[in-house]
mmCIF file of N, CA and C in Angstrom:
data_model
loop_
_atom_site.group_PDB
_atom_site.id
_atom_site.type_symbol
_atom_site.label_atom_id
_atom_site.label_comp_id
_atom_site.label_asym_id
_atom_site.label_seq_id
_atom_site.Cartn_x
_atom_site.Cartn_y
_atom_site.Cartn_z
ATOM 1 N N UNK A 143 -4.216 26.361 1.841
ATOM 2 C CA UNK A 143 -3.371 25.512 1.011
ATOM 3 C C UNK A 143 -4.081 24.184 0.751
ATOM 4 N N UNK A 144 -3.328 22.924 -0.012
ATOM 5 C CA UNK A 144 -4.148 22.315 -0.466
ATOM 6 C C UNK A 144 -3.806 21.170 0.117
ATOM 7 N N UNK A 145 -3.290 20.819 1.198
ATOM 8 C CA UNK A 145 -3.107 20.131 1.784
ATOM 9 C C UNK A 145 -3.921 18.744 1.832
ATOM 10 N N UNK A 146 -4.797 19.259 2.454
ATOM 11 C CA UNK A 146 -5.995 17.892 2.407
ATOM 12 C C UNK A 146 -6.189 17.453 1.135
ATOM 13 N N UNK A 147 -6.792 18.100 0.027
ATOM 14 C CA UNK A 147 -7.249 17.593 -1.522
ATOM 15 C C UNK A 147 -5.971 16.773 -1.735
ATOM 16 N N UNK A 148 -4.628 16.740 -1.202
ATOM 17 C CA UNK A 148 -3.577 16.362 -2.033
ATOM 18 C C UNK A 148 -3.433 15.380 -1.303
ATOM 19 N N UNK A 149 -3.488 14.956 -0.023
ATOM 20 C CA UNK A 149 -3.262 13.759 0.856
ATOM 21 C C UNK A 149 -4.461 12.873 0.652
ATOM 22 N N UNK A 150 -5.493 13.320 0.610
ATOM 23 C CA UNK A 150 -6.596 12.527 0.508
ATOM 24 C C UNK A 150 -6.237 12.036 -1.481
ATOM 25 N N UNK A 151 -6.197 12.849 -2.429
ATOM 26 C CA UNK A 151 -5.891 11.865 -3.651
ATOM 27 C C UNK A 151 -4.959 10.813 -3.938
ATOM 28 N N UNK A 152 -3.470 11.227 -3.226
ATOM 29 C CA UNK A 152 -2.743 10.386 -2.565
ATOM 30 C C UNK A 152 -3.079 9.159 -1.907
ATOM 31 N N UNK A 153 -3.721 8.982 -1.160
ATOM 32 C CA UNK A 153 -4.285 7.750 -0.380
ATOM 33 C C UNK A 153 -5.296 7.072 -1.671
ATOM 34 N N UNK A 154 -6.463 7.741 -2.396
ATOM 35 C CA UNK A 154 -6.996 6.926 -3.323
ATOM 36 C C UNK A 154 -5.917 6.517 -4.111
ATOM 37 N N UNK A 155 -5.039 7.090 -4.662
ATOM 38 C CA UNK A 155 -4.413 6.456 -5.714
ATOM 39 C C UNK A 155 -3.943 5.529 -5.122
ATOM 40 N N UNK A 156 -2.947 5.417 -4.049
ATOM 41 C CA UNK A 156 -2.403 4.393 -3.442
ATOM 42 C C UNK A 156 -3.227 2.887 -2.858
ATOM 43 N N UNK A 157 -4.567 3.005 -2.876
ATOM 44 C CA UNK A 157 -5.406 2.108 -2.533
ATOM 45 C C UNK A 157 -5.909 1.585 -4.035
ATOM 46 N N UNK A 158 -5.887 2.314 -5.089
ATOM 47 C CA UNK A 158 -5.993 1.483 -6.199
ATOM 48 C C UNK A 158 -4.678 1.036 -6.879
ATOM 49 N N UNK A 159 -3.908 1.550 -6.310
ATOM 50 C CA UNK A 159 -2.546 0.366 -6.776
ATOM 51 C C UNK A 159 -2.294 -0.274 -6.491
ATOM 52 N N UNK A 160 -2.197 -0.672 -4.437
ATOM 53 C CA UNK A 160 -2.509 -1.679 -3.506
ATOM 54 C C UNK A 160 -3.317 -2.712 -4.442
ATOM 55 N N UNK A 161 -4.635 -2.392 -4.539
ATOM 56 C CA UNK A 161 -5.690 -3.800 -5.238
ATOM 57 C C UNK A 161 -4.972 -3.654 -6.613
ATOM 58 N N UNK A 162 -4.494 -3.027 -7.651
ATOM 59 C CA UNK A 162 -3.825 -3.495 -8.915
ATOM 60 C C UNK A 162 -2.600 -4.044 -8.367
ATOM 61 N N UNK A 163 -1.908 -4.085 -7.779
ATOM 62 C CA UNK A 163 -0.544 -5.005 -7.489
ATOM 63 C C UNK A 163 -0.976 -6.173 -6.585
ATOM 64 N N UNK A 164 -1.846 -6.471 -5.970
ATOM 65 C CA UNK A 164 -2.413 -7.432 -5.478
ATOM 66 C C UNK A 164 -3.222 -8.629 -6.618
ATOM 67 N N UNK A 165 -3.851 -7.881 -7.239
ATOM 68 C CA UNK A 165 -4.678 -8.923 -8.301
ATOM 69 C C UNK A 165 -4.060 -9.144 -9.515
ATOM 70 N N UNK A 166 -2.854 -7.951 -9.763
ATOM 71 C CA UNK A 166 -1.862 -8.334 -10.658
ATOM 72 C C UNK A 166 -0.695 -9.844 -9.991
ATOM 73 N N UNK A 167 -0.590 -9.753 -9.074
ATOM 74 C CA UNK A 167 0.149 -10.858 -8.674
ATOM 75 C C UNK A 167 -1.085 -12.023 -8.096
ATOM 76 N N UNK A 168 -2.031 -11.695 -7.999
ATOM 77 C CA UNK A 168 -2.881 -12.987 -8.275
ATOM 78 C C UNK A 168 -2.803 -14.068 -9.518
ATOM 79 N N UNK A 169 -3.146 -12.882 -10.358
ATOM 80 C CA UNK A 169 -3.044 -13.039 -11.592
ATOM 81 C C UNK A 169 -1.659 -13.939 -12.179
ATOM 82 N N UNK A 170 -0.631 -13.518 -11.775
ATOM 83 C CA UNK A 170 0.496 -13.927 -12.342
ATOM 84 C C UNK A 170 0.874 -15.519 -11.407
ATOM 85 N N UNK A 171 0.578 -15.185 -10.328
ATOM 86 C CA UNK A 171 0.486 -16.831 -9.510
ATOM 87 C C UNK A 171 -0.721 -17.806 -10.343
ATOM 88 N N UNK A 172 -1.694 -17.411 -11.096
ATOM 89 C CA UNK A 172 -2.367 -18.294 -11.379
ATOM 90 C C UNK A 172 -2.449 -18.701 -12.968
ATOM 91 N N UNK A 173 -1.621 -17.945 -13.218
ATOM 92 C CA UNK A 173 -0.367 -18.217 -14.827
ATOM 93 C C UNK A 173 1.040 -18.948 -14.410
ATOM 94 N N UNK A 174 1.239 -19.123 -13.573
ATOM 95 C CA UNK A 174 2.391 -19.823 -13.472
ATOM 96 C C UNK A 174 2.046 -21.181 -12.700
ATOM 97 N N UNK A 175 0.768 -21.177 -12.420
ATOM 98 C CA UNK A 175 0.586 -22.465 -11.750
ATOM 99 C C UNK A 175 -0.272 -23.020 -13.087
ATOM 100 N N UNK A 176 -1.202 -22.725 -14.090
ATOM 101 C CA UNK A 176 -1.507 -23.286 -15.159
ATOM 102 C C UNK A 176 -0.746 -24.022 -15.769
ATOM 103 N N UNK A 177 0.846 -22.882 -16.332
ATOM 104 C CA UNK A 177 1.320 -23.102 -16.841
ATOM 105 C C UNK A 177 2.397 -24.615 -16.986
ATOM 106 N N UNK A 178 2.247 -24.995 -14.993
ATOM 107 C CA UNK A 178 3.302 -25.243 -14.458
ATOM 108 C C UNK A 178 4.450 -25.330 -14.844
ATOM 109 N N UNK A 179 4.686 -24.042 -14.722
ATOM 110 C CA UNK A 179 6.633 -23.256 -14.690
ATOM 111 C C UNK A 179 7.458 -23.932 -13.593
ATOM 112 N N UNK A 180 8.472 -23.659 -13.890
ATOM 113 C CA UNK A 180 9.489 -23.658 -13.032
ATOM 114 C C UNK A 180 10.648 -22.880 -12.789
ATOM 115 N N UNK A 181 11.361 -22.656 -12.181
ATOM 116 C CA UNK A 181 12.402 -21.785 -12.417
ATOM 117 C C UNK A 181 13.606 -22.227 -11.624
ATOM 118 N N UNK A 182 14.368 -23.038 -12.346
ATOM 119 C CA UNK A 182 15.627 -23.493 -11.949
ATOM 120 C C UNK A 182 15.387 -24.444 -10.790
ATOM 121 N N UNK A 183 14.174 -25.215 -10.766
ATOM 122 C CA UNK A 183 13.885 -26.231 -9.981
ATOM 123 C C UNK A 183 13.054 -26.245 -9.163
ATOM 124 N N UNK A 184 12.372 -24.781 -9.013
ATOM 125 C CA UNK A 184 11.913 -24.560 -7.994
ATOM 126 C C UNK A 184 10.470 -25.530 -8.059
ATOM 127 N N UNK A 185 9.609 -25.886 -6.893
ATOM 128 C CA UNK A 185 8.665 -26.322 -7.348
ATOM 129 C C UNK A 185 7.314 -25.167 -7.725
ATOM 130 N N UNK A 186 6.784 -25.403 -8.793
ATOM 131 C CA UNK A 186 5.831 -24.588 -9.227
ATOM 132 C C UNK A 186 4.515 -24.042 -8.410
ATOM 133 N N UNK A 187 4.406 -25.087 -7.321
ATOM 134 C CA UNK A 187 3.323 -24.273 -6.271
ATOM 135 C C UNK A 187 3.965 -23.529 -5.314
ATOM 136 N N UNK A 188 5.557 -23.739 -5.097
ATOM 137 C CA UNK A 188 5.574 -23.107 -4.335
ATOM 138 C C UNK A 188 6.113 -21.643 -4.880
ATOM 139 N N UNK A 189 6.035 -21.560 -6.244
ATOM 140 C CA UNK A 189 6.663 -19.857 -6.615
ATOM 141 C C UNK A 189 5.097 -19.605 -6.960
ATOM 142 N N UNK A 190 4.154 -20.355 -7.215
ATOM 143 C CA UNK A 190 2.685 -19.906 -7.488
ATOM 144 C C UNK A 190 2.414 -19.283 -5.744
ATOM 145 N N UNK A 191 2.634 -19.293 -4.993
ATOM 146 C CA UNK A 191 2.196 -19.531 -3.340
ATOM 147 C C UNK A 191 2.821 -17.984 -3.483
ATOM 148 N N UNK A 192 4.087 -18.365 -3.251
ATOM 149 C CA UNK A 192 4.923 -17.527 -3.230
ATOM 150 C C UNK A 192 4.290 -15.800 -3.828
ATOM 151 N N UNK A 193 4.212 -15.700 -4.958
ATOM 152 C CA UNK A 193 3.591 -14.986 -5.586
ATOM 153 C C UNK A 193 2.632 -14.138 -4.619
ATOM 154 N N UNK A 194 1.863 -14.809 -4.580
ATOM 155 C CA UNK A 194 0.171 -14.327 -4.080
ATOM 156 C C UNK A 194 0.741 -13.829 -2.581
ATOM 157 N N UNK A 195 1.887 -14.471 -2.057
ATOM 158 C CA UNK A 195 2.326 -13.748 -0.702
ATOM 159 C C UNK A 195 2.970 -12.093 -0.971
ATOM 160 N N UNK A 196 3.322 -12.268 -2.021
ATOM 161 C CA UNK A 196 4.420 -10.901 -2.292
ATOM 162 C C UNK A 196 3.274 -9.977 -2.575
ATOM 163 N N UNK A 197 2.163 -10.349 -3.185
ATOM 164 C CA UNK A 197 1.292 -9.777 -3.517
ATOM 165 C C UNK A 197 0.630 -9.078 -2.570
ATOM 166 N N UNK A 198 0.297 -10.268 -1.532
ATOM 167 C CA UNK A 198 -0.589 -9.671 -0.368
ATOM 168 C C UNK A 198 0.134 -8.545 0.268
ATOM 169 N N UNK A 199 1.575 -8.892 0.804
ATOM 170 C CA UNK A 199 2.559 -8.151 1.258
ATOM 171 C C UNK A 199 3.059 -6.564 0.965
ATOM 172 N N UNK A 200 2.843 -6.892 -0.667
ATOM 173 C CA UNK A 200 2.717 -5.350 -0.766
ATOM 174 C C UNK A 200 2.022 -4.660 -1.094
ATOM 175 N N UNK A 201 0.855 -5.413 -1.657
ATOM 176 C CA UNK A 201 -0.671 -4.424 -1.113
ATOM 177 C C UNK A 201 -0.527 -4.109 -0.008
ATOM 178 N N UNK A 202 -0.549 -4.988 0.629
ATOM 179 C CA UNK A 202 -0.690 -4.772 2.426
ATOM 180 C C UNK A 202 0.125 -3.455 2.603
ATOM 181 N N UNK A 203 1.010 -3.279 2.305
ATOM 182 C CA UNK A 203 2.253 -2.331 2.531
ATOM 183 C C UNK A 203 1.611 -0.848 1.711
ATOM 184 N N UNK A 204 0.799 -0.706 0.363
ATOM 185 C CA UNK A 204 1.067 0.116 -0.117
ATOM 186 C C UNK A 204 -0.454 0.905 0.342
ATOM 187 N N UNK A 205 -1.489 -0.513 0.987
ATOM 188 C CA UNK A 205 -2.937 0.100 1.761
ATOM 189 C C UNK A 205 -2.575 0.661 2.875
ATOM 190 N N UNK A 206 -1.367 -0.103 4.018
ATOM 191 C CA UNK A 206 -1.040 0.838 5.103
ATOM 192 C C UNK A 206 -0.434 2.418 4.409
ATOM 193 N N UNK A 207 -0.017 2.641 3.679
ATOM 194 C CA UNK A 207 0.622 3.536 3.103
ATOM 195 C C UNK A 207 -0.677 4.627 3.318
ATOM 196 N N UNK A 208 -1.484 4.036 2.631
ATOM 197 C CA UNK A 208 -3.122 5.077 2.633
ATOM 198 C C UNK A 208 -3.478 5.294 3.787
ATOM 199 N N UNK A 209 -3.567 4.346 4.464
ATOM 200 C CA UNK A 209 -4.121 4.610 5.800
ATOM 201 C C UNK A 209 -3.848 5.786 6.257
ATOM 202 N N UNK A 210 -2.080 6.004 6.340
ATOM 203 C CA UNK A 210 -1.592 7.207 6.740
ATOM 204 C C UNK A 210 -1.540 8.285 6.075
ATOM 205 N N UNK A 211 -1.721 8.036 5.000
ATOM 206 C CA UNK A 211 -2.349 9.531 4.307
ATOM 207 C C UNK A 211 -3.923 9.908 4.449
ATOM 208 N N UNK A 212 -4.709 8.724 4.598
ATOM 209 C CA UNK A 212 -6.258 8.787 5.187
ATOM 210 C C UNK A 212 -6.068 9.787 6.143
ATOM 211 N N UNK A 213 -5.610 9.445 7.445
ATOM 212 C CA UNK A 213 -5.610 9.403 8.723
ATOM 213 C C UNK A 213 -4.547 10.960 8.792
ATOM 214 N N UNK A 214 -4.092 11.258 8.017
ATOM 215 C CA UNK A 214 -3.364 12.686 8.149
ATOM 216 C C UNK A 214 -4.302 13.621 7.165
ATOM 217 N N UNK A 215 -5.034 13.235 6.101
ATOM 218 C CA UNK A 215 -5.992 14.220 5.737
ATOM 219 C C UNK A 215 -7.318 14.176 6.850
ATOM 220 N N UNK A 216 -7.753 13.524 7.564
ATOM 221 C CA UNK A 216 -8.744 13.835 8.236
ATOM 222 C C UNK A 216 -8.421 14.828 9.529
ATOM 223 N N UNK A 217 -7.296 14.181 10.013
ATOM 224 C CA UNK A 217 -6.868 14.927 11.243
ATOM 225 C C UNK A 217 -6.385 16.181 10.689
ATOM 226 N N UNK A 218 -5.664 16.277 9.409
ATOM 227 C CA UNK A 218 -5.151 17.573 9.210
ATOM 228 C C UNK A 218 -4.145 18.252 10.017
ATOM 229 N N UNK A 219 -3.149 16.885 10.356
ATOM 230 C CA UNK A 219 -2.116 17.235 10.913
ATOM 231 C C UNK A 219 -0.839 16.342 10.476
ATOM 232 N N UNK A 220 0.287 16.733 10.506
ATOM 233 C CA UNK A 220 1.643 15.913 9.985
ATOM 234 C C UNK A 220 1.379 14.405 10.825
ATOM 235 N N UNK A 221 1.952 13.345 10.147
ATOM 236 C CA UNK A 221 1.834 12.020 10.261
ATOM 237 C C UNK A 221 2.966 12.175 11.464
ATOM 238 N N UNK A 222 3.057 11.214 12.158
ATOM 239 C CA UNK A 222 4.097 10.711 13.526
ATOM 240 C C UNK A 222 5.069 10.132 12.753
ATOM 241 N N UNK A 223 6.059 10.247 14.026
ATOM 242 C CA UNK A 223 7.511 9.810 13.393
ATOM 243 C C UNK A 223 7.023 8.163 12.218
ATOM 244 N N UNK A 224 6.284 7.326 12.943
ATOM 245 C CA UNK A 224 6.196 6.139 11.784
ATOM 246 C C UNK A 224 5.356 6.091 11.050
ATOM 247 N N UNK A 225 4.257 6.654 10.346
ATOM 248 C CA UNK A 225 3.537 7.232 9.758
ATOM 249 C C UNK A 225 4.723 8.048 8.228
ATOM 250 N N UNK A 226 5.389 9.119 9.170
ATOM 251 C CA UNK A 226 6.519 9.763 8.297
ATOM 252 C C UNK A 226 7.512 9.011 7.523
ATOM 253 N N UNK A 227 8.406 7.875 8.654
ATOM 254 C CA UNK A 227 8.898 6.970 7.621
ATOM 255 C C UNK A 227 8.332 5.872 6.705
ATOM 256 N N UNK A 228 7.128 5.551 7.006
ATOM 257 C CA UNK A 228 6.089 4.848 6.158
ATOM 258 C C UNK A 228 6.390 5.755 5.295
ATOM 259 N N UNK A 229 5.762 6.775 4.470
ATOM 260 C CA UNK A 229 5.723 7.623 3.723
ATOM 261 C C UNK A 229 7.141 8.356 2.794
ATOM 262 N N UNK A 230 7.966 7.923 3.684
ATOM 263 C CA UNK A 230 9.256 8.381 2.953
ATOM 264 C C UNK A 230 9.662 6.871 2.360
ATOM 265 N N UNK A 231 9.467 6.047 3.264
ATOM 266 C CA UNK A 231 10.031 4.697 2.193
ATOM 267 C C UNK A 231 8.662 4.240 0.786
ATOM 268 N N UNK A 232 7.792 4.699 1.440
ATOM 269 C CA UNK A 232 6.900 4.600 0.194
ATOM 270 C C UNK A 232 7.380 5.369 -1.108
ATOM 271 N N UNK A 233 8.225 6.600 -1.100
ATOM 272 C CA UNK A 233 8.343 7.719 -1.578
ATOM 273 C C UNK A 233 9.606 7.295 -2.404
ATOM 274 N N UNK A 234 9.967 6.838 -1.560
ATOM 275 C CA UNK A 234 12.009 5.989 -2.466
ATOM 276 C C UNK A 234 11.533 4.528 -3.512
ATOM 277 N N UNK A 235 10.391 3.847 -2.876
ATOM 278 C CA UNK A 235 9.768 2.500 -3.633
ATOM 279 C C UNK A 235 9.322 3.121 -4.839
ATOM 280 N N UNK A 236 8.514 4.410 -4.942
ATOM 281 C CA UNK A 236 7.918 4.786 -6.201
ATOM 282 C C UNK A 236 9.020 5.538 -6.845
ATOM 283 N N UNK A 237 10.228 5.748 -6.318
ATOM 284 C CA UNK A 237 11.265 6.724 -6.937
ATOM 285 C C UNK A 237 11.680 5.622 -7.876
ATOM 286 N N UNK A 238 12.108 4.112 -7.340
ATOM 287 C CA UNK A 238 12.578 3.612 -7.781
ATOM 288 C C UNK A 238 11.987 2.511 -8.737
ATOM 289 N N UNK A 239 11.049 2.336 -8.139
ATOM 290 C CA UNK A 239 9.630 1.826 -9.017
ATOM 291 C C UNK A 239 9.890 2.669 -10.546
ATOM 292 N N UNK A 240 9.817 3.969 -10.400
ATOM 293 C CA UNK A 240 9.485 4.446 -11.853
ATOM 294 C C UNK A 240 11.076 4.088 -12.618
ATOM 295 N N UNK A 241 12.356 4.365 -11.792
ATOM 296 C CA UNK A 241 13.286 4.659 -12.679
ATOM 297 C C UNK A 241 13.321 2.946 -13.722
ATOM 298 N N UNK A 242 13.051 2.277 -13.068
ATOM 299 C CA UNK A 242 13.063 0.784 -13.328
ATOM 300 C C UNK A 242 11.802 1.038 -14.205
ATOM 301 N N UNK A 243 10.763 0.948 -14.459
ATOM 302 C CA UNK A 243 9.856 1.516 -15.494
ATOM 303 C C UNK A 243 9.599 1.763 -16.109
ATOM 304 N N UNK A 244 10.262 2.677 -16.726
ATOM 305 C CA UNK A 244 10.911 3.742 -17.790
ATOM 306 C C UNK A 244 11.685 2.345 -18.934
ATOM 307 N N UNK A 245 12.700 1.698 -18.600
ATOM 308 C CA UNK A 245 12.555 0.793 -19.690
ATOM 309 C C UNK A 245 12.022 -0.478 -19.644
ATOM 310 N N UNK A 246 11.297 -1.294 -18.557
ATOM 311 C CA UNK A 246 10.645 -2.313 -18.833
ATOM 312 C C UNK A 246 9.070 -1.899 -19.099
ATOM 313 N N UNK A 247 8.150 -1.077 -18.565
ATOM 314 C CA UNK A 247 6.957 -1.039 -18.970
ATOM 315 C C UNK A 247 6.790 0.276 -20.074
ATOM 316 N N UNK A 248 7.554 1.158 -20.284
ATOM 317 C CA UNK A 248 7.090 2.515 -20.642
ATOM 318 C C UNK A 248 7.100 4.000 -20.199
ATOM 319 N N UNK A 249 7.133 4.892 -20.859
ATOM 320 C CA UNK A 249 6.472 6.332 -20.348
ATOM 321 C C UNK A 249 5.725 6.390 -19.502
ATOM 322 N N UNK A 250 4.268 5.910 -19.951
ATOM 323 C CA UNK A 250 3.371 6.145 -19.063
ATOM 324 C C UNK A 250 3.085 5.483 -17.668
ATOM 325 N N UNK A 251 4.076 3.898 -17.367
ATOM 326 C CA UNK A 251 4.205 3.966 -15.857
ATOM 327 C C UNK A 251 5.268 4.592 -14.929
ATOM 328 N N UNK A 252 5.990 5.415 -15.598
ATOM 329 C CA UNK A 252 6.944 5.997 -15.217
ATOM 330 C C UNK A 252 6.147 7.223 -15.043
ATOM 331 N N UNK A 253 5.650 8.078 -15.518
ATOM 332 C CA UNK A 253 4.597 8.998 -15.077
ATOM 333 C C UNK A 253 4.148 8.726 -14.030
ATOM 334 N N UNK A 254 3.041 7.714 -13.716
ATOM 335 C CA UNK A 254 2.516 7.282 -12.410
ATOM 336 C C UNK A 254 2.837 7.259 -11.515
ATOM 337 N N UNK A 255 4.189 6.475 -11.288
ATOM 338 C CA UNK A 255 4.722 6.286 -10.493
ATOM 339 C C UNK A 255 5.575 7.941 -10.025
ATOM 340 N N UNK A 256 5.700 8.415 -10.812
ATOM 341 C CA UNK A 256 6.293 10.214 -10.742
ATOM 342 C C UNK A 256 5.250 10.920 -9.741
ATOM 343 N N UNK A 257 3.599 10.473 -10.481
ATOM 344 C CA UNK A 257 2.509 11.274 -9.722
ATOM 345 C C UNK A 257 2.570 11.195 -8.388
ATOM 346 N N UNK A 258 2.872 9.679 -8.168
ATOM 347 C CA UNK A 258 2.250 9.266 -6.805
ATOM 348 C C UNK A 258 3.385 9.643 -5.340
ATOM 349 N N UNK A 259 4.626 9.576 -6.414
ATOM 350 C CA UNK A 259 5.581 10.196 -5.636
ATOM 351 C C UNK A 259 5.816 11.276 -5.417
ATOM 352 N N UNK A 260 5.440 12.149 -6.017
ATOM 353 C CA UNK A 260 4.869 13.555 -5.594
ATOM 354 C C UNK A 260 3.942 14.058 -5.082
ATOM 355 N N UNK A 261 2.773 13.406 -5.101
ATOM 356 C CA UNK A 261 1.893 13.319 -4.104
ATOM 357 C C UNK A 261 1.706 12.859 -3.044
ATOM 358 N N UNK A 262 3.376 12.355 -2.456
ATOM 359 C CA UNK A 262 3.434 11.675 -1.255
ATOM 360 C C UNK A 262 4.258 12.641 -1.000
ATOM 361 N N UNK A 263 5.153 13.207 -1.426
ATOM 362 C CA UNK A 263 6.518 14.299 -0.794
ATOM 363 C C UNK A 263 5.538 15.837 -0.417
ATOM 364 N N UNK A 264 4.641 15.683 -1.897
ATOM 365 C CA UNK A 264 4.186 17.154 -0.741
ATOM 366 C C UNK A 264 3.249 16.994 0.133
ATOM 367 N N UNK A 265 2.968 15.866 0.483
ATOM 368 C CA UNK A 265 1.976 15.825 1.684
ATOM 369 C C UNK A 265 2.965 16.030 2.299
ATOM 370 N N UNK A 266 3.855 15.128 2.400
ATOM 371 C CA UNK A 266 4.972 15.170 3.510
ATOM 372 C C UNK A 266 5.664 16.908 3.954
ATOM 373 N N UNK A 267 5.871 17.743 2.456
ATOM 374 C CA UNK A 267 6.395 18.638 3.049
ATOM 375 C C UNK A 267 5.117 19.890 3.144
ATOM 376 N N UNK A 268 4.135 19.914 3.133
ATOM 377 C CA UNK A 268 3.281 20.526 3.315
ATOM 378 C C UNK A 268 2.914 20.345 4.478
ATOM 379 N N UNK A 269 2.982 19.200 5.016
ATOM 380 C CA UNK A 269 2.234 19.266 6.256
ATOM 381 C C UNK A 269 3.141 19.477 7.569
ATOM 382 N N UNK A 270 4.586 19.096 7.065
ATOM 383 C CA UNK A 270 5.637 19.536 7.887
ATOM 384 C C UNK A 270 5.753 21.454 7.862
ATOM 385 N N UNK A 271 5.343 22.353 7.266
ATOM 386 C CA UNK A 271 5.528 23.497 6.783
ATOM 387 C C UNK A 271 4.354 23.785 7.743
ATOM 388 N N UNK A 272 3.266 23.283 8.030
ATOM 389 C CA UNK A 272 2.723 23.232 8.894
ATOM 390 C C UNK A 272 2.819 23.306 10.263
ATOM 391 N N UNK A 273 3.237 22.562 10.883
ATOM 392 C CA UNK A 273 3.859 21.940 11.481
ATOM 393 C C UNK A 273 4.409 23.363 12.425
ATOM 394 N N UNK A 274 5.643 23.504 11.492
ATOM 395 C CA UNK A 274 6.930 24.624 12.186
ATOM 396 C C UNK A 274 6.072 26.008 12.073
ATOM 397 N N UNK A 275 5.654 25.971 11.071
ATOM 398 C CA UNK A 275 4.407 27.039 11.255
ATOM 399 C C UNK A 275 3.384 27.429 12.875
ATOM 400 N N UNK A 276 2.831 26.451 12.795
ATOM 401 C CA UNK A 276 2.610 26.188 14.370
ATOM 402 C C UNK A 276 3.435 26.609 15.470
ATOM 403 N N UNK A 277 4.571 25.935 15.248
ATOM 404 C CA UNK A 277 5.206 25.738 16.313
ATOM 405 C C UNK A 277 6.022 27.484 16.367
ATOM 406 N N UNK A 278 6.065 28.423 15.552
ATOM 407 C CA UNK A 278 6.494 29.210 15.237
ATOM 408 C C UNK A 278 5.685 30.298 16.031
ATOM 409 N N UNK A 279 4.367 29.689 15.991
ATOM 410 C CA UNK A 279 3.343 31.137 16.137
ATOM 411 C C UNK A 279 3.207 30.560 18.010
ATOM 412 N N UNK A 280 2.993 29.464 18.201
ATOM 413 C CA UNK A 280 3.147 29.079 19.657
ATOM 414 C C UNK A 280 4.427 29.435 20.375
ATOM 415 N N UNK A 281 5.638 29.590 19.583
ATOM 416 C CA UNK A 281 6.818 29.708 21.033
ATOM 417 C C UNK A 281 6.382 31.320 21.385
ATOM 418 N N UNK A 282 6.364 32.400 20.673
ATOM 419 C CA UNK A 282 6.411 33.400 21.439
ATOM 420 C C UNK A 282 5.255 33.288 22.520
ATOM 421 N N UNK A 283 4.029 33.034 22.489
ATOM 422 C CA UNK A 283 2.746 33.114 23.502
ATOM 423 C C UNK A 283 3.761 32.577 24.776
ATOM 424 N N UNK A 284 4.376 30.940 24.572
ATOM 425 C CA UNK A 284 5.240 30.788 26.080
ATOM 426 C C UNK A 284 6.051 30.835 26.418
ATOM 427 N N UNK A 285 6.760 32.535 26.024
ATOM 428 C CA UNK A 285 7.739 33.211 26.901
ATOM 429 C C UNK A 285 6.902 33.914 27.680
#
């Protein structure tokens, strides 16, 4: 099965969205500090600051995401209980990521966001199918 090819593309994609949502919110902190915006008072360095934190934060969030799809295509075994919910809340962010999508950016990030979420559920249920598989062919040996 295709287990690995699909966890391992999974993790690249997710590591180039990590650095596009990271340098996209670079980007947008350093348009709003040009600009100096404001927004209902706020002071402008600190939603420029601000920014580049949310940024880091969920890169940060969407590179750990890879990690654990890294780290489950090499081992070639189902992710651990937090590994798993990493991956399922990643899985609801891109669910909801796309539905929101669909009318502020378009079709085609609503696609993406479709891909990536499917390429996170069947790692998830592929490798769980695995898994019971295993565990299926091991209980009879220890009776």
């Amino acid at each position: 099965m295709a287990r690995r090819p699909v966890a391992w593309v999974g993790a690249i994609i997710l590591l180039a969205e990590a650095v596009g949502i990271a340098l996209l919110n670079w980007f947008l902190g350093l348009v709003v500090d040009k600009q100096d915006m404001s927004l209902a008072g706020l002071d402008p360095r600190a939603m420029t600051v601000s920014t580049w934190i949310a940024g880091i934060l969920f890169g940060g969030y969407l590179a750990l995401c890879a990690v654990v799809l890294i780290r489950t295509a090499v081992r070639d075994r189902a992710p651990g209980t937090f590994g798993r919910l990493l991956l399922i809340s990643c899985a609801v962010v891109h669910g909801l990521l796309g539905a929101f999508s669909v009318g502020l950016v378009g079709w085609a990030a609503f696609v993406f966001m479709m891909v990536v979420l499917g390429l996170v559920v069947l790692t998830l249920v592929a490798y769980e199918k695995k898994a019971q598989q295993e565990g299926a062919v091991a209980a009879p040996q220890a009776a």
